């Protein structure tokens, strides 16, 4: 079985990537093009098929193809439902469309779930059977592996841990993502500036407060800006509390954290996060042997995960 | 295999139950005695072994024995750690102690997890592969079945969904259990009465506010008491929000709710709970085909679950 070949496709909002992998998930070939969603669904699917052909092995033998796509998707039916960063896509039967073109088993998974699979098989989570993967960027995505298996739930809508409900102020209910994602941190910074708080961020955008994003918060915090540091500390604490809920729920042996905000903020986020974990976990049993690791795979994480999906489903 | 025999033991704070089951989990014999924890761990274990002998089959053939015990426990090591309602038990290797006495494979599980297993195999969850079980009584316990398998995590400490963290006013960190369990509802009622709110509950306890418990809240709410109804509505809404987090995390096809508070409060709790689920779930996909059912098995639920554990582990 070790000479089987698997293809991965990563359909992102801006880029389509495709790769050819061996059964150890080593990449043998890779290609990439722009998504150009504005040209319409059919044109994007055509480009996906072209990318697949570009990495197809010369002997024509492929054991399976995995596709990573931004959620929400229905992985069981193989349908892209209506992702916020693919504006023209509503209930597109992508798996079927690709399968008709290539006549090979095709599988569809959401990007964060497949990133978890990639990290478990080939990245920071190798050798761990109970793994939580969190990506903190514009939003907060997640993937969960329990006893070595990807958790997706009845209709494939599970592991949406960015949508843990957490906050109750009066009647307001909020989620982990709504409080601690890059989008949330940027919004909180703009509110602080509008309220007249003194911060370097104001100069970074030449006084145009509405231009402030999480990137400015991270940059300002690196320069010691008190407002920016306070916002990252709060986000880290909230992420830590979200992780505590996940520790109580899954009792994992590793938590892997990726995404641009986590990478940029580093210890300014990880410090308060770790502190919250120790403060709020039910007992030290949940964290004393827990590994917390940054994601090891870079921009190809979803591509590798897509191939891993095809490999696991073919088992 | 269908003539295999399994035994279940339910070690509770007040009672020890034991039962003999066939491979379809039909109960063939049952016995029960008092735990009498105050007599010490060894005496309780002796009584457990006596109960096992009382239901032992005459031909002496038993395929496996399951034990249900209150958490926290270490099901992997078979050790009772330090449950709040078994005061003398600290790191007791119960599985080993029973196994030495009977020379049959013995398995240990926590009570809420085994209740979930029992409901899945033999109760309200039959035929469902992705199941959440919540018990709302003094505390809030939980069990989770994903793809037909009991979720326990690395060290068996998972599925503690009563300990989902939630934030309340002023960034105060609290948990589902600390806000919506019977203990919490009783405490909230006492606070309301101390604050001078007018309620029938005051007469029920002849003015002795500190005697008020969740039972009085349920009774008063049934009689239309506004304070009691408000407390149950809040608890129902918070349980609903906790369930939303679990729907996003597990995408189950059934949620089963048991426990004395849930049974007593009925629709006064279930109504606001259902409303919160519809209001806060990410999309209707999470709840439109979701079954929400009361627990079907009565006081023997953990006994049946213990036998189910032995049956599954023996598979």
PDB file of C-alpha atoms in Angstrom, chain A residues 186-197 199 201-213 216:
ATOM      1  CA  UNK A 186      -9.296  44.958  16.303  1.00  0.00           C
ATOM      2  CA  UNK A 187     -12.804  46.090  17.206  1.00  0.00           C
ATOM      3  CA  UNK A 188     -11.892  46.402  20.882  1.00  0.00           C
ATOM      4  CA  UNK A 189      -8.859  48.526  19.945  1.00  0.00           C
ATOM      5  CA  UNK A 190     -11.004  50.879  17.873  1.00  0.00           C
ATOM      6  CA  UNK A 191     -13.458  51.225  20.737  1.00  0.00           C
ATOM      7  CA  UNK A 192     -10.589  52.058  23.136  1.00  0.00           C
ATOM      8  CA  UNK A 193      -9.272  54.721  20.768  1.00  0.00           C
ATOM      9  CA  UNK A 194     -12.716  56.194  20.140  1.00  0.00           C
ATOM     10  CA  UNK A 195     -13.074  56.416  23.908  1.00  0.00           C
ATOM     11  CA  UNK A 196      -9.949  58.567  23.952  1.00  0.00           C
ATOM     12  CA  UNK A 197      -7.454  56.101  25.414  1.00  0.00           C
ATOM     13  CA  UNK A 199      -2.088  54.533  22.463  1.00  0.00           C
ATOM     14  CA  UNK A 201      -1.951  52.681  17.570  1.00  0.00           C
ATOM     15  CA  UNK A 202      -3.406  56.099  16.779  1.00  0.00           C
ATOM     16  CA  UNK A 203      -0.130  57.211  15.141  1.00  0.00           C
ATOM     17  CA  UNK A 204       0.243  53.931  13.262  1.00  0.00           C
ATOM     18  CA  UNK A 205      -2.936  54.715  11.325  1.00  0.00           C
ATOM     19  CA  UNK A 206      -2.298  58.471  11.232  1.00  0.00           C
ATOM     20  CA  UNK A 207      -5.332  59.168  13.339  1.00  0.00           C
ATOM     21  CA  UNK A 208      -7.766  57.148  11.168  1.00  0.00           C
ATOM     22  CA  UNK A 209      -9.112  54.966  13.968  1.00  0.00           C
ATOM     23  CA  UNK A 210     -11.282  52.843  11.701  1.00  0.00           C
ATOM     24  CA  UNK A 211      -8.117  51.476  10.030  1.00  0.00           C
ATOM     25  CA  UNK A 212      -6.933  49.814  13.239  1.00  0.00           C
ATOM     26  CA  UNK A 213      -6.841  46.006  13.141  1.00  0.00           C
ATOM     27  CA  UNK A 216      -1.718  47.122  14.894  1.00  0.00           C
TER      28      UNK A 216
END
